[in-house]
PDB file of C-alpha atoms in Angstrom:
ATOM      1  CA  GLN S   1      29.183  28.103  -6.255  1.00  0.00           C
ATOM      2  CA  VAL S   2      25.469  27.550  -6.843  1.00  0.00           C
ATOM      3  CA  GLN S   3      23.028  30.157  -5.640  1.00  0.00           C
ATOM      4  CA  LEU S   4      19.282  29.617  -5.535  1.00  0.00           C
ATOM      5  CA  VAL S   5      16.747  32.388  -4.999  1.00  0.00           C
ATOM      6  CA  GLU S   6      13.105  31.560  -4.297  1.00  0.00           C
ATOM      7  CA  SER S   7      10.128  33.839  -4.721  1.00  0.00           C
ATOM      8  CA  GLY S   8       6.354  33.624  -4.813  1.00  0.00           C
ATOM      9  CA  GLY S   9       5.427  32.623  -1.292  1.00  0.00           C
ATOM     10  CA  GLY S  10       2.695  34.331   0.685  1.00  0.00           C
ATOM     11  CA  SER S  11      -0.605  33.912   2.437  1.00  0.00           C
ATOM     12  CA  VAL S  12      -3.650  32.412   0.803  1.00  0.00           C
ATOM     13  CA  GLN S  13      -7.020  31.026   1.823  1.00  0.00           C
ATOM     14  CA  PRO S  14      -7.748  27.286   1.631  1.00  0.00           C
ATOM     15  CA  GLY S  15      -8.496  26.313  -1.935  1.00  0.00           C
ATOM     16  CA  GLY S  16      -6.316  29.077  -3.318  1.00  0.00           C
ATOM     17  CA  SER S  17      -3.206  28.921  -5.482  1.00  0.00           C
ATOM     18  CA  LEU S  18       0.377  30.097  -5.386  1.00  0.00           C
ATOM     19  CA  ARG S  19       3.291  29.753  -7.780  1.00  0.00           C
ATOM     20  CA  LEU S  20       6.798  29.477  -6.419  1.00  0.00           C
ATOM     21  CA  SER S  21       9.858  30.244  -8.522  1.00  0.00           C
ATOM     22  CA  CYS S  22      13.488  29.325  -7.978  1.00  0.00           C
ATOM     23  CA  ALA S  23      16.215  30.908 -10.066  1.00  0.00           C
ATOM     24  CA  GLY S  24      19.613  29.257 -10.016  1.00  0.00           C
ATOM     25  CA  SER S  25      22.984  30.736 -10.833  1.00  0.00           C
ATOM     26  CA  GLY S  26      26.470  29.307 -10.940  1.00  0.00           C
ATOM     27  CA  SER S  27      27.796  26.029 -12.290  1.00  0.00           C
ATOM     28  CA  THR S  28      25.214  23.417 -13.234  1.00  0.00           C
ATOM     29  CA  TYR S  29      27.659  20.906 -14.699  1.00  0.00           C
ATOM     30  CA  SER S  30      26.931  18.123 -12.187  1.00  0.00           C
ATOM     31  CA  ILE S  31      23.284  18.995 -11.580  1.00  0.00           C
ATOM     32  CA  SER S  32      20.587  16.520 -12.620  1.00  0.00           C
ATOM     33  CA  CYS S  33      17.717  17.459 -10.304  1.00  0.00           C
ATOM     34  CA  MET S  34      15.843  20.473  -9.055  1.00  0.00           C
ATOM     35  CA  GLY S  35      13.113  20.257  -6.512  1.00  0.00           C
ATOM     36  CA  TRP S  36      11.136  21.646  -3.636  1.00  0.00           C
ATOM     37  CA  PHE S  37      11.187  20.705   0.022  1.00  0.00           C
ATOM     38  CA  ARG S  38       9.062  22.071   2.827  1.00  0.00           C
ATOM     39  CA  GLN S  39       9.373  22.250   6.572  1.00  0.00           C
ATOM     40  CA  ALA S  40       6.558  23.051   8.953  1.00  0.00           C
ATOM     41  CA  PRO S  41       7.245  24.100  12.566  1.00  0.00           C
ATOM     42  CA  GLY S  42       8.194  21.094  14.669  1.00  0.00           C
ATOM     43  CA  LYS S  43       8.410  18.782  11.670  1.00  0.00           C
ATOM     44  CA  GLU S  44      11.198  17.376   9.574  1.00  0.00           C
ATOM     45  CA  ARG S  45      11.963  18.773   6.152  1.00  0.00           C
ATOM     46  CA  GLU S  46      10.251  16.699   3.471  1.00  0.00           C
ATOM     47  CA  GLY S  47      10.661  16.469  -0.252  1.00  0.00           C
ATOM     48  CA  VAL S  48       7.558  17.700  -2.065  1.00  0.00           C
ATOM     49  CA  ALA S  49       8.406  17.502  -5.753  1.00  0.00           C
ATOM     50  CA  SER S  50      11.416  16.969  -7.970  1.00  0.00           C
ATOM     51  CA  ILE S  51      12.230  17.172 -11.646  1.00  0.00           C
ATOM     52  CA  ASP S  52      14.937  15.488 -13.681  1.00  0.00           C
ATOM     53  CA  ILE S  53      16.312  18.442 -15.612  1.00  0.00           C
ATOM     54  CA  ARG S  54      17.836  16.149 -18.243  1.00  0.00           C
ATOM     55  CA  ARG S  55      14.549  14.569 -19.305  1.00  0.00           C
ATOM     56  CA  VAL S  56      11.402  16.514 -20.146  1.00  0.00           C
ATOM     57  CA  GLY S  57       8.440  15.497 -18.028  1.00  0.00           C
ATOM     58  CA  ASN S  58      10.308  13.256 -15.594  1.00  0.00           C
ATOM     59  CA  THR S  59       8.887  14.340 -12.245  1.00  0.00           C
ATOM     60  CA  ARG S  60       8.070  12.939  -8.833  1.00  0.00           C
ATOM     61  CA  TYR S  61       5.625  14.094  -6.139  1.00  0.00           C
ATOM     62  CA  VAL S  62       4.974  13.186  -2.560  1.00  0.00           C
ATOM     63  CA  ASP S  63       1.540  11.567  -2.244  1.00  0.00           C
ATOM     64  CA  SER S  64       0.037  14.444  -0.260  1.00  0.00           C
ATOM     65  CA  VAL S  65       0.422  16.901  -3.168  1.00  0.00           C
ATOM     66  CA  LYS S  66      -0.272  14.690  -6.184  1.00  0.00           C
ATOM     67  CA  GLY S  67      -2.926  16.187  -8.414  1.00  0.00           C
ATOM     68  CA  ARG S  68      -2.580  19.611  -6.759  1.00  0.00           C
ATOM     69  CA  PHE S  69       1.040  20.655  -7.293  1.00  0.00           C
ATOM     70  CA  THR S  70       2.963  20.790 -10.558  1.00  0.00           C
ATOM     71  CA  ILE S  71       6.709  21.216 -10.895  1.00  0.00           C
ATOM     72  CA  SER S  72       8.135  22.562 -14.129  1.00  0.00           C
ATOM     73  CA  GLN S  73      11.407  23.949 -15.440  1.00  0.00           C
ATOM     74  CA  ASP S  74      12.829  26.498 -17.796  1.00  0.00           C
ATOM     75  CA  ASN S  75      16.314  25.219 -18.520  1.00  0.00           C
ATOM     76  CA  ALA S  76      17.254  28.295 -20.510  1.00  0.00           C
ATOM     77  CA  LYS S  77      16.711  30.368 -17.380  1.00  0.00           C
ATOM     78  CA  ASN S  78      17.908  27.673 -14.917  1.00  0.00           C
ATOM     79  CA  THR S  79      14.604  28.189 -13.154  1.00  0.00           C
ATOM     80  CA  VAL S  80      12.158  25.763 -11.600  1.00  0.00           C
ATOM     81  CA  TYR S  81       8.559  26.492 -10.680  1.00  0.00           C
ATOM     82  CA  LEU S  82       6.050  24.933  -8.311  1.00  0.00           C
ATOM     83  CA  GLN S  83       2.424  25.625  -9.148  1.00  0.00           C
ATOM     84  CA  MET S  84       0.347  24.911  -6.062  1.00  0.00           C
ATOM     85  CA  ASN S  85      -3.420  24.634  -6.444  1.00  0.00           C
ATOM     86  CA  SER S  86      -6.188  23.652  -4.044  1.00  0.00           C
ATOM     87  CA  LEU S  87      -3.992  24.620  -1.131  1.00  0.00           C
ATOM     88  CA  LYS S  88      -4.793  23.243   2.303  1.00  0.00           C
ATOM     89  CA  PRO S  89      -3.840  24.468   5.783  1.00  0.00           C
ATOM     90  CA  GLU S  90      -1.525  21.490   6.094  1.00  0.00           C
ATOM     91  CA  ASP S  91       0.506  22.854   3.188  1.00  0.00           C
ATOM     92  CA  THR S  92       1.625  25.695   5.451  1.00  0.00           C
ATOM     93  CA  ALA S  93       5.406  25.559   5.705  1.00  0.00           C
ATOM     94  CA  MET S  94       8.664  27.143   4.684  1.00  0.00           C
ATOM     95  CA  TYR S  95       9.372  25.967   1.153  1.00  0.00           C
ATOM     96  CA  TYR S  96      12.968  25.476   0.031  1.00  0.00           C
ATOM     97  CA  CYS S  97      14.337  25.100  -3.451  1.00  0.00           C
ATOM     98  CA  ALA S  98      17.009  22.455  -3.935  1.00  0.00           C
ATOM     99  CA  GLN S  99      19.410  21.649  -6.716  1.00  0.00           C
ATOM    100  CA  GLY S 100      21.289  18.386  -6.712  1.00  0.00           C
ATOM    101  CA  ARG S 101      21.304  14.833  -7.960  1.00  0.00           C
ATOM    102  CA  TRP S 102      18.314  12.908  -9.373  1.00  0.00           C
ATOM    103  CA  VAL S 103      17.475   9.619  -7.658  1.00  0.00           C
ATOM    104  CA  GLY S 104      13.897   9.103  -8.849  1.00  0.00           C
ATOM    105  CA  LEU S 105      12.269  10.226  -5.622  1.00  0.00           C
ATOM    106  CA  PRO S 106      10.268  13.350  -4.700  1.00  0.00           C
ATOM    107  CA  ARG S 107      13.501  14.903  -3.491  1.00  0.00           C
ATOM    108  CA  CYS S 108      16.912  15.676  -4.868  1.00  0.00           C
ATOM    109  CA  VAL S 109      19.998  14.575  -2.945  1.00  0.00           C
ATOM    110  CA  ASP S 110      23.424  16.150  -2.376  1.00  0.00           C
ATOM    111  CA  ASN S 111      21.678  19.498  -2.485  1.00  0.00           C
ATOM    112  CA  SER S 112      22.438  23.146  -2.637  1.00  0.00           C
ATOM    113  CA  TRP S 113      19.660  25.116  -0.977  1.00  0.00           C
ATOM    114  CA  GLY S 114      17.803  28.358  -1.350  1.00  0.00           C
ATOM    115  CA  GLN S 115      16.933  30.562   1.612  1.00  0.00           C
ATOM    116  CA  GLY S 116      13.285  29.512   1.695  1.00  0.00           C
ATOM    117  CA  THR S 117       9.962  31.211   1.115  1.00  0.00           C
ATOM    118  CA  GLN S 118       7.011  31.043   3.503  1.00  0.00           C
ATOM    119  CA  VAL S 119       3.652  29.655   2.404  1.00  0.00           C
ATOM    120  CA  THR S 120       0.724  30.133   4.775  1.00  0.00           C
ATOM    121  CA  VAL S 121      -2.711  28.688   4.081  1.00  0.00           C
ATOM    122  CA  SER S 122      -5.333  29.972   6.471  1.00  0.00           C
ATOM    123  CA  SER S 123      -8.858  31.311   6.524  1.00  0.00           C
TER     124      SER S 123
END
């Protein structure tokens, strides 16, 4: 049974930064992808960034965060990070960590999920 625990959310002003962390525990035998999704009120959950944990540097981002967000991993700790810079009000959402299968898109599929961490960008 995979468990994912997110941390690092909070409130920040536009232009600010936050770093999200997701620590995984349990079996990772069939896992090839870790990533971040977000869901704003009234909107569908969208994939934000993903990383192929088998290949260093193999990442994908949704267009709206390219150049501002960076996903990285620490395989020894089974942890994935999302560094978010130049945050905008439209980045406000609940952010969810996911662990699943790599398909080369800014989202993993066949996911296990964390409980979510709130990110609010407001002046």
